Short mmCIF file of C-alpha atoms and ligand atoms in Angstrom, two decimals:
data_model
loop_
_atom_site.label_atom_id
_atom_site.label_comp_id
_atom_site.label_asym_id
_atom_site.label_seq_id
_atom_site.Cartn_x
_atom_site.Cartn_y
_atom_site.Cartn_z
CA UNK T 1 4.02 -15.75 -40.56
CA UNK T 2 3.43 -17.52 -37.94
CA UNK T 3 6.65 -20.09 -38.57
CA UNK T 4 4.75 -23.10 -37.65
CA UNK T 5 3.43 -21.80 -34.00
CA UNK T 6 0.01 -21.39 -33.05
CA UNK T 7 0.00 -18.55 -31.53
CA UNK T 8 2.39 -15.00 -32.08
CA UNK T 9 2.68 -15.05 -28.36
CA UNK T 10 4.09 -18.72 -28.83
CA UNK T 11 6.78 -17.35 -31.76
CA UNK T 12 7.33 -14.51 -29.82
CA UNK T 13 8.43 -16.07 -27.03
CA UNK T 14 10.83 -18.55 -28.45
CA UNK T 15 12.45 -15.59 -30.24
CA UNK T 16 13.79 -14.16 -27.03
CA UNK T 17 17.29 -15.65 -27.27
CA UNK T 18 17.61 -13.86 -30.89
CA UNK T 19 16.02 -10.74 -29.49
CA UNK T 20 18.29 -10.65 -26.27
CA UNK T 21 21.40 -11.17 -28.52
CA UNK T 22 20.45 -8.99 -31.36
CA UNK T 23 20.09 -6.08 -28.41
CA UNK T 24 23.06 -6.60 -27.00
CA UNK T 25 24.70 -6.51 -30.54
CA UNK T 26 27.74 -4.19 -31.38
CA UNK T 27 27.43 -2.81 -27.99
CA UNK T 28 29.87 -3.95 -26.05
CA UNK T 29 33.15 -4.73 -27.45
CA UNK T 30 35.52 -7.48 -27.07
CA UNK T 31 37.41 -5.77 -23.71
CA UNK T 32 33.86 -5.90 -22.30
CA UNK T 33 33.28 -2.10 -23.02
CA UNK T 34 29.66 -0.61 -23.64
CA UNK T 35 29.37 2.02 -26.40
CA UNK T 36 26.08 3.68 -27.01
CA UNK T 37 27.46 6.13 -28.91
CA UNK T 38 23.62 6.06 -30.25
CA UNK T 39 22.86 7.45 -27.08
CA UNK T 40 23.05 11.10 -28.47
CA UNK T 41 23.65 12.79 -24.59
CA UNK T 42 27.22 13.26 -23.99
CA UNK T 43 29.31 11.77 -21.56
CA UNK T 44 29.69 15.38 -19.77
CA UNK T 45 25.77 15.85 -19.78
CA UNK T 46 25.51 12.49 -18.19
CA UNK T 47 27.93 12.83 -15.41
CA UNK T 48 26.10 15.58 -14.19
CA UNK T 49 23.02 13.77 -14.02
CA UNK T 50 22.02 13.86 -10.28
CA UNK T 51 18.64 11.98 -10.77
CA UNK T 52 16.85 9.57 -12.94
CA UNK T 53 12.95 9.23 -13.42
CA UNK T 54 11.78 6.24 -15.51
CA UNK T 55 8.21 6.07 -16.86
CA UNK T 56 5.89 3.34 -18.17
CA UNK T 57 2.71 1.59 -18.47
CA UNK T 58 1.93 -1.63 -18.02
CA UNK T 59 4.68 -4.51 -18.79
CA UNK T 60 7.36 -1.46 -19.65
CA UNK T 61 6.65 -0.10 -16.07
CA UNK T 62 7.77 -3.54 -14.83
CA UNK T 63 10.98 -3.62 -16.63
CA UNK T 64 11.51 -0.25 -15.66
CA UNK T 65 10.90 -1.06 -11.67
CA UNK T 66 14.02 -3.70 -12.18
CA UNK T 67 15.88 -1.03 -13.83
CA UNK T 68 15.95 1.47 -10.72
CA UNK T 69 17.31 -1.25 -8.99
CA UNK T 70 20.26 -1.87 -11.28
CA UNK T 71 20.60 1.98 -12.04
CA UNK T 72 20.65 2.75 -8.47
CA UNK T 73 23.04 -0.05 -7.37
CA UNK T 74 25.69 0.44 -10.23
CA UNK T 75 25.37 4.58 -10.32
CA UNK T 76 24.27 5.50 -7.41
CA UNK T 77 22.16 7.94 -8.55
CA UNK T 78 19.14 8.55 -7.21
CA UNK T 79 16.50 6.78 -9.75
CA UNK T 80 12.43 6.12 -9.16
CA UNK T 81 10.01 4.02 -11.64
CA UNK T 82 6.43 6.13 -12.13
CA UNK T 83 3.14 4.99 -14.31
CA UNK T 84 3.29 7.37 -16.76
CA UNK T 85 -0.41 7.50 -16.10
CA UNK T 86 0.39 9.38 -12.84
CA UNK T 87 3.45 11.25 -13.36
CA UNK T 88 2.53 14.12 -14.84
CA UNK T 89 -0.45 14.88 -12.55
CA UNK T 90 1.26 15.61 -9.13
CA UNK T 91 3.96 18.03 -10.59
CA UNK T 92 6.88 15.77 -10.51
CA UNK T 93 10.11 17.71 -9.57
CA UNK T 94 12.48 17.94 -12.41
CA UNK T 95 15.11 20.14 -13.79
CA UNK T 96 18.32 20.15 -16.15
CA UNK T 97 19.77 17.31 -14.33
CA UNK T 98 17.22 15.41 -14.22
CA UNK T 99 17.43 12.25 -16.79
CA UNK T 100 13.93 11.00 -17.44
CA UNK T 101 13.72 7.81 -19.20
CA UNK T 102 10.79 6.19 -20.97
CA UNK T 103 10.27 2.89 -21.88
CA UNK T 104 7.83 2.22 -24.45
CA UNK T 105 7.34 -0.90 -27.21
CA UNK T 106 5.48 0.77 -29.65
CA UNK T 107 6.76 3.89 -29.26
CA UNK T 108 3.18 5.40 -29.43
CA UNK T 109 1.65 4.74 -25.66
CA UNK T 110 -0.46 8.30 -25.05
CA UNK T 111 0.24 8.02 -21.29
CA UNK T 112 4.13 7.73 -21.76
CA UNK T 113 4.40 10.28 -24.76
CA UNK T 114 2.42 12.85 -22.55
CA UNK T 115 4.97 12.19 -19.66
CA UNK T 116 7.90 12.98 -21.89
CA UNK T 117 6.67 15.90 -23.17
CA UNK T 118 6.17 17.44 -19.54
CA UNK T 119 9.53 16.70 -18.65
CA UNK T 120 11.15 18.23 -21.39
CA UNK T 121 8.80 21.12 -20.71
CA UNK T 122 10.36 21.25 -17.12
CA UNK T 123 13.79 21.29 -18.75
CA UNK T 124 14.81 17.46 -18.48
CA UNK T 125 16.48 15.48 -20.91
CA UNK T 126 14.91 12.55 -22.08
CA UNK T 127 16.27 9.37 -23.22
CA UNK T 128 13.50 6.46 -24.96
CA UNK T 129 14.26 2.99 -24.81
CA UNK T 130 12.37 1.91 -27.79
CA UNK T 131 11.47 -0.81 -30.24
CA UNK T 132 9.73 0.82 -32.90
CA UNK T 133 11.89 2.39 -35.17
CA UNK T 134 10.76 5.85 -36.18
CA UNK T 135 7.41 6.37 -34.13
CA UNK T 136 6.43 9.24 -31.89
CA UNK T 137 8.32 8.76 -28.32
CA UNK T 138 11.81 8.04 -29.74
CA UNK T 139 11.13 11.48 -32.05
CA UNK T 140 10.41 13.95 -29.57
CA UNK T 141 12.89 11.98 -27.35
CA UNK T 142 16.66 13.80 -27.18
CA UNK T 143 17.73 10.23 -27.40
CA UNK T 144 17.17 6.96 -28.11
CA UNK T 145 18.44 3.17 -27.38
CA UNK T 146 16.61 1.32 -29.24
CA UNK T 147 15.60 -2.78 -28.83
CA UNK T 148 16.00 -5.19 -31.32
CA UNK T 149 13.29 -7.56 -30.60
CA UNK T 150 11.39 -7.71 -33.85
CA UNK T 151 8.11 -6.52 -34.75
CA UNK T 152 5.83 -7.94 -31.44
CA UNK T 153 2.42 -8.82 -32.59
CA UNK T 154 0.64 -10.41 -29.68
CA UNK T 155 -1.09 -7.90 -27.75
CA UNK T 156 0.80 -9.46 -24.47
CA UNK T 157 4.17 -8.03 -24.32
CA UNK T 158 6.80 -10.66 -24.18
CA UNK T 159 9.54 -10.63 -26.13
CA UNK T 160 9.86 -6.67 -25.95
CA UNK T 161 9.61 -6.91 -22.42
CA UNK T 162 13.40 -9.20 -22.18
CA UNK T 163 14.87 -6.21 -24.81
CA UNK T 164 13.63 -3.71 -22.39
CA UNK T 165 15.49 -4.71 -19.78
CA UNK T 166 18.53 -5.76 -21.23
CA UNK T 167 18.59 -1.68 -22.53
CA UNK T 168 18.01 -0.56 -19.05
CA UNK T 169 20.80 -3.25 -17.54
CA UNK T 170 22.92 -1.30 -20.45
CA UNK T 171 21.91 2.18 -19.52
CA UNK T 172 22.59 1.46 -15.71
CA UNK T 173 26.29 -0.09 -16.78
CA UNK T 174 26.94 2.87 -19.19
CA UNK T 175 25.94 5.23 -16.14
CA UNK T 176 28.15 3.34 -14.18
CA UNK T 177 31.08 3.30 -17.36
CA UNK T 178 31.11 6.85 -17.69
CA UNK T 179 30.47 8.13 -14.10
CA UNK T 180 33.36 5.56 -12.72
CA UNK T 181 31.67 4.28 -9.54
CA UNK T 182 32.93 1.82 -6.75
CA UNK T 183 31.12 -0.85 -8.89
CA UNK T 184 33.64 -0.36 -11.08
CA UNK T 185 34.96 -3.98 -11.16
CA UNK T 186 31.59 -5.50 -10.80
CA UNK T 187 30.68 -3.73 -14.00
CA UNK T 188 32.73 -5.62 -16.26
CA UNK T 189 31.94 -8.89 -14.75
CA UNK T 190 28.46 -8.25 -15.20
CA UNK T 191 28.88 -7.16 -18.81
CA UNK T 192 29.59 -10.67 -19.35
CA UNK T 193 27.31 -12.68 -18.07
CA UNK T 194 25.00 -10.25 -19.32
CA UNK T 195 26.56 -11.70 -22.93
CA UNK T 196 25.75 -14.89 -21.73
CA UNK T 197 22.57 -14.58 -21.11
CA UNK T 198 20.64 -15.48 -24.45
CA UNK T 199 22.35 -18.95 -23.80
CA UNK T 200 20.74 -19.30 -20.77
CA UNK T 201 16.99 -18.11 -22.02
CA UNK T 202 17.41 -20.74 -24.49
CA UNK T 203 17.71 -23.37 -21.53
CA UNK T 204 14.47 -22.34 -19.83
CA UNK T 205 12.63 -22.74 -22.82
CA UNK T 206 14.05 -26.18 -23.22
CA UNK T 207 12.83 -27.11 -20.15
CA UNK T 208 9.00 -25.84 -20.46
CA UNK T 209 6.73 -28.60 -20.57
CA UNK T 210 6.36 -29.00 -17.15
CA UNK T 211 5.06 -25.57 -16.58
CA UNK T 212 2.64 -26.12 -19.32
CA UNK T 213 1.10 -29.56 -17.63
CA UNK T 214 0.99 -27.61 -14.29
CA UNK T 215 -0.50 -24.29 -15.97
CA UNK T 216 -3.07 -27.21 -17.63
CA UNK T 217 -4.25 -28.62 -14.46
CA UNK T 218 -5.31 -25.13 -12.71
CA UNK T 219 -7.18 -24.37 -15.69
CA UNK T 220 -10.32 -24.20 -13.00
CA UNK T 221 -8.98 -22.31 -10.35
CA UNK T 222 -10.23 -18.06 -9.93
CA UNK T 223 -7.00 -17.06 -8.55
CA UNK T 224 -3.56 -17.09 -8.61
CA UNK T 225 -1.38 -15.51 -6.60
CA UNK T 226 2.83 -14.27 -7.19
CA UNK T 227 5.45 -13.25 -4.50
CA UNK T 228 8.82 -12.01 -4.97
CA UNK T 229 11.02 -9.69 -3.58
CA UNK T 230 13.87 -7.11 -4.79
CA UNK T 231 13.82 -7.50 -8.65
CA UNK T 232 11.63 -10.86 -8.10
CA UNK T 233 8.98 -8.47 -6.51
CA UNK T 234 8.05 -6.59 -9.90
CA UNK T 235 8.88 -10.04 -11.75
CA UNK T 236 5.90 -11.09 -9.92
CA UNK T 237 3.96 -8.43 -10.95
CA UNK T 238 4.33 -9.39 -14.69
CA UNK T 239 3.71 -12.89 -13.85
CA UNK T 240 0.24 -11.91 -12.89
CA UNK T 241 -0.13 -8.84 -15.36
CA UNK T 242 0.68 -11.49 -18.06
CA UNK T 243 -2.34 -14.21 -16.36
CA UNK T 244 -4.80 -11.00 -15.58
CA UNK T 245 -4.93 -10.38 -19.28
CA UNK T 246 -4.71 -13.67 -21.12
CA UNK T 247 -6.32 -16.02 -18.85
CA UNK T 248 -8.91 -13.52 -17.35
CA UNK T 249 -7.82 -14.82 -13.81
CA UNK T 250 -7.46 -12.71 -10.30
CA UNK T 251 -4.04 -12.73 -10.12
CA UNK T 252 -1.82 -10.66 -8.05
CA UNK T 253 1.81 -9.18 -7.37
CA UNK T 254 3.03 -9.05 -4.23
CA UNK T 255 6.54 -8.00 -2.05
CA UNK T 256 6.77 -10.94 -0.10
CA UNK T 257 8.10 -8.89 2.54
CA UNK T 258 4.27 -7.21 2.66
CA UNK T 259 2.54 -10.83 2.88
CA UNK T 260 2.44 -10.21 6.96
CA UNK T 261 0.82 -6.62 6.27
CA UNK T 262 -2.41 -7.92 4.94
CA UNK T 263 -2.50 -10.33 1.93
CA UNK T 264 -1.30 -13.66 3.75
CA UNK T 265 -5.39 -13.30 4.79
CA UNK T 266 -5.91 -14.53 1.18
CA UNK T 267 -4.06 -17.83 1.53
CA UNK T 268 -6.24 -20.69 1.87
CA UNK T 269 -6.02 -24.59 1.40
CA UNK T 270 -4.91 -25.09 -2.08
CA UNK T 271 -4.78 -21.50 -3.63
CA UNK T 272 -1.89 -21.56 -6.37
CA UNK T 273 1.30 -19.26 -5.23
CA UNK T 274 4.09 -18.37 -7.08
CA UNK T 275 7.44 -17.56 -5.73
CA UNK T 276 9.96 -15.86 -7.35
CA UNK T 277 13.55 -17.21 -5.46
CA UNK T 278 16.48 -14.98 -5.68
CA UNK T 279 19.73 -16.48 -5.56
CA UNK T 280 21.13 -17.98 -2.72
CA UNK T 281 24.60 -16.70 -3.90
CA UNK T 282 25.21 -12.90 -3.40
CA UNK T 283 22.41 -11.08 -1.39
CA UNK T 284 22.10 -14.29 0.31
CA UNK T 285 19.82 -12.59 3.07
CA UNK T 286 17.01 -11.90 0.70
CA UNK T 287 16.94 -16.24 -0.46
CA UNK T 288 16.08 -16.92 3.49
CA UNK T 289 13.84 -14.65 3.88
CA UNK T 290 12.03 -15.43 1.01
CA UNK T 291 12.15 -19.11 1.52
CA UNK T 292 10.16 -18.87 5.31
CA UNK T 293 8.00 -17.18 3.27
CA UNK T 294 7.32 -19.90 1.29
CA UNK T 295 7.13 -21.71 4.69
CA UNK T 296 4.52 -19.48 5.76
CA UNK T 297 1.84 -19.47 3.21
CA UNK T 298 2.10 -23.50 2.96
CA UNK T 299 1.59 -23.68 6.26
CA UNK T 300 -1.83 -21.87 5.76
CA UNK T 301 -2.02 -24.46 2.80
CA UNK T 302 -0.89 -22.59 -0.32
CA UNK T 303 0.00 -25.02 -3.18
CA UNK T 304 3.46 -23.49 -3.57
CA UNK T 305 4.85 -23.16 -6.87
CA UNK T 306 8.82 -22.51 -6.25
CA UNK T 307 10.84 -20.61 -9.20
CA UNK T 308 14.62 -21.03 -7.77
CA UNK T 309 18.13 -21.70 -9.68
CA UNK T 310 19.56 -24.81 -10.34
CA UNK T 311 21.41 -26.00 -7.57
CA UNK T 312 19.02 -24.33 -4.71
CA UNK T 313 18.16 -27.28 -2.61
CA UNK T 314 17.00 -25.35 0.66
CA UNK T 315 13.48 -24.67 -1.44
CA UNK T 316 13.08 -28.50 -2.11
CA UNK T 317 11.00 -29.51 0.93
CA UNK T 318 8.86 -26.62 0.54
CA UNK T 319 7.94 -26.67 -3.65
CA UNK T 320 4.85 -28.39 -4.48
CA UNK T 321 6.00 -27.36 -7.87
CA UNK T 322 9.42 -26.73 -8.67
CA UNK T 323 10.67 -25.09 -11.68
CA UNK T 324 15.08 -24.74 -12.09
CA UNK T 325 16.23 -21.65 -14.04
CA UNK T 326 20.20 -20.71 -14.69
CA UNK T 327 21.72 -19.39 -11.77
CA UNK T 328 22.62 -15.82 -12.76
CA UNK T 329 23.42 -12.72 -10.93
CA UNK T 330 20.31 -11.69 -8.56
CA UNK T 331 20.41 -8.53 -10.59
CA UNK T 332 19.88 -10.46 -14.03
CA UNK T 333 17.61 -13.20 -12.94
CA UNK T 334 14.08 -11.16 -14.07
CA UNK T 335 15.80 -12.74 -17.42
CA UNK T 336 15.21 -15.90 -17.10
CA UNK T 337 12.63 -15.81 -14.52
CA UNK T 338 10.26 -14.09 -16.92
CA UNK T 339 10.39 -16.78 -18.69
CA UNK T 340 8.17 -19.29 -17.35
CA UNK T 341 5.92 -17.13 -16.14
CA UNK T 342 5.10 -16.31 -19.93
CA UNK T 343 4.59 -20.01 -20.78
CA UNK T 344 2.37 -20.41 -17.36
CA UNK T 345 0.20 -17.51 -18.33
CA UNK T 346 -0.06 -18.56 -22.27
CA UNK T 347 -0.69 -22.27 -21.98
CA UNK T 348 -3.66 -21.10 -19.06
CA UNK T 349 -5.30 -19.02 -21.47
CA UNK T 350 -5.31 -21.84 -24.32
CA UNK T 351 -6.23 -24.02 -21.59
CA UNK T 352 -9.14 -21.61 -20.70
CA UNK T 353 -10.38 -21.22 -24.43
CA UNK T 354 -9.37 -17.74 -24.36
CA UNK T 355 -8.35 -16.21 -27.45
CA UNK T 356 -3.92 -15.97 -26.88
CA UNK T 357 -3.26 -13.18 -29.28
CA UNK T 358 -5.97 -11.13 -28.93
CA UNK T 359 -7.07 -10.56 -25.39
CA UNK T 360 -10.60 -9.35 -24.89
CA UNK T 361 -10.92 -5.52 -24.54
CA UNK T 362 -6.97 -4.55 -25.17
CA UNK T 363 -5.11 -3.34 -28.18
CA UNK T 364 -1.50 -3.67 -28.86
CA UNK T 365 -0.89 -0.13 -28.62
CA UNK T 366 -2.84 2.30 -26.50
CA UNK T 367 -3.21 5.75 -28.20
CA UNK T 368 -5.57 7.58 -25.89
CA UNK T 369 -5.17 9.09 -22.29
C1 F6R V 401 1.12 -6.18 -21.38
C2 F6R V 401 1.26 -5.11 -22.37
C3 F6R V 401 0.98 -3.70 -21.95
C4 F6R V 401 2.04 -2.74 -22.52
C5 F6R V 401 1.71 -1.29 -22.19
C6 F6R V 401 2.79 -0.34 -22.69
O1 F6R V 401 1.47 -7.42 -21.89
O2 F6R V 401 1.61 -5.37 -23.48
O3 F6R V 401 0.92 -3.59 -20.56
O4 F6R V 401 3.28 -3.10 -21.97
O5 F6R V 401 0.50 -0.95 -22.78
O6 F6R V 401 2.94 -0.42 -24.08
P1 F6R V 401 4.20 0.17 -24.79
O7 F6R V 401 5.40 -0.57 -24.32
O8 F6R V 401 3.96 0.00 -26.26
O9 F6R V 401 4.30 1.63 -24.39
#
């Protein structure tokens, strides 16, 4: 079953062209229109919708932390990411308006089915972006979008984690379809490169091997360090989520904006860094700020480790490691960016001897509180 691969985690991740295609599938239409007619909550329901509350564990809380970005900017509806862990214990405000959305895999995460049910207690609507067909969340959900990534059998979350955020990208447009913001234009532009985007996922994973060799040699370091910001910020997080749990490292997520608050006191000679560039296109404020960043910490020494788009030559003299993804919209990049952090974190746990598919002490899907 494994087609040849090693490792699930390895077949999983190659699938995620198929799996980002096969979600966007027979959702938008050829004048670049979304329909979720699946999406059981009327278009009147959702225009009155005057906040949105996404919860998650783990790798889904990540994908849902890029999501309130996208929701907010194309809506502009007020929208905040919670652990589902946490929500329900500090009596989250919520009402008939109120549009909670949870993202779950397996459909069966105790923490996130325990959320829902407290919000539709309060009188919210919920919506599940799911990809198990048929399992708990999406039932006692009043909706569902589901993602078509294929059974996921590694315990890491990978290719379930590039569905879930193409559903939320397609929940935010949708918002934005049926509500009729000032984004208006941007929206339909957006729906396609959002079609292109399986094309480009298939690139990065043509150009791996290099992250592999690097993720090889570091095989002997204790830490590992990631830095983003805006939708590179919980990127980063997942980068070191995905290394925490399969290579049994210290790694951790950072803002990059926060680096001056505290954890630039970690940076010493040699420590491995990850940086998560946004485009220099667009919000081209965030790429320089982000980039004397990168200054920063190699001048304390940090072996820097530059993720940055094709074409981005301002990072050059600062990479120690460069790796080129697709340029793409800033608001798409987690995409492709993903990507090679998945690879890093795999190939560094095979390096390490560490068992890929089945991390020590986790199960795929967490049933208990
Ligand atoms: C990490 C991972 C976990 C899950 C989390 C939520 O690779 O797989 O963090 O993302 O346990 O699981 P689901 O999405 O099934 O609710």
């Amino acid at each position: 079953e494994k087609d040849g691969y090693d490792y699930f985690m390895l077949k999983e991740i190659a699938e995620q062209p198929k799996a980002v295609a096969d979600t966007l599938l027979g959702r938008i239409d050829a004048s670049g229109t979304l329909s979720l007619d699946e999406v059981r909550i009327p278009a009147s329901v959702l225009r009155e919708v005057n906040k949105i509350v996404i919860v998650a564990c783990g790798t889904a809380f990540h994908a849902g932390m890029i999501a309130k970005y996208a929701i907010e900017h194309w809506t502009r509806i007020p929208c905040e990411t919670e652990l589902a862990s946490e929500f329900r214990y500090r009596d989250p405000i919520l009402d008939e308006r109120t549009l909670v959305v949870a993202i779950s895999q397996s459909g069966e995460t105790m923490d996130t089915l325990m959320a829902l049910r407290h919000a539709r207690e309060q009188g919210a609507r919920v919506l599940a972006i799911c990809n198990t067909n048929g399992s708990t969340i999406p039932r006692e959900s009043d909706a569902v979008l589901y993602t078509h990534a294929g059974p996921e059998v590694a315990v890491a979350s990978t290719k379930a984690f590039l569905t879930q955020l193409v559903a939320c990208y397609l929940v935010a447009l949708y918002l934005g379809q049926v509500r009729g913001t000032k984004w208006g234009d941007e929206i339909g532009s957006v729906v396609r490169e959002l079609s292109e985007i399986a094309v480009q996922v298939e690139q990065v994973l043509g150009t791996m091997e290099p992250v592999r060799e690097l993720a090889r040699s570091l095989a002997d370091k204790n830490t590992v360090l990631f830095l983003g910001r805006h939708v590179g910020y919980p990127v980063a997080m997942e980068g070191a989520l995905k290394l925490k749990e399969l290579a049994y490292m210290h790694a951790e997520g950072f803002a990059a904006g926060e680096l001056k608050h505290g954890p630039i006191a970690l940076i010493e000679q040699d420590l491995p860094v990850v940086v998560v560039v946004p485009s220099p296109r667009g919000r081209s404020v965030l790429h320089d700020k982000i980039v004397s960043n990168i200054q920063e910490i190699r001048a304390r020494g940090a072996r820097t480790i530059v993720i940055a788009e094709e074409g981005d030559e301002t990072v050059v003299p600062y990479a120690d490691h460069l790796v080129r993804i697709p340029a793409t919209p800033t608001l798409l990049q987690p995409l492709v960016a993903t990507v090679p952090l998945q690879v890093f974190a795999c190939e560094l746990a095979t390096a390490r001897g560490n068992e890929v598919d089945q991390p020590r002490n986790l199960a795929k899907s967490v049933t208990v509180e």
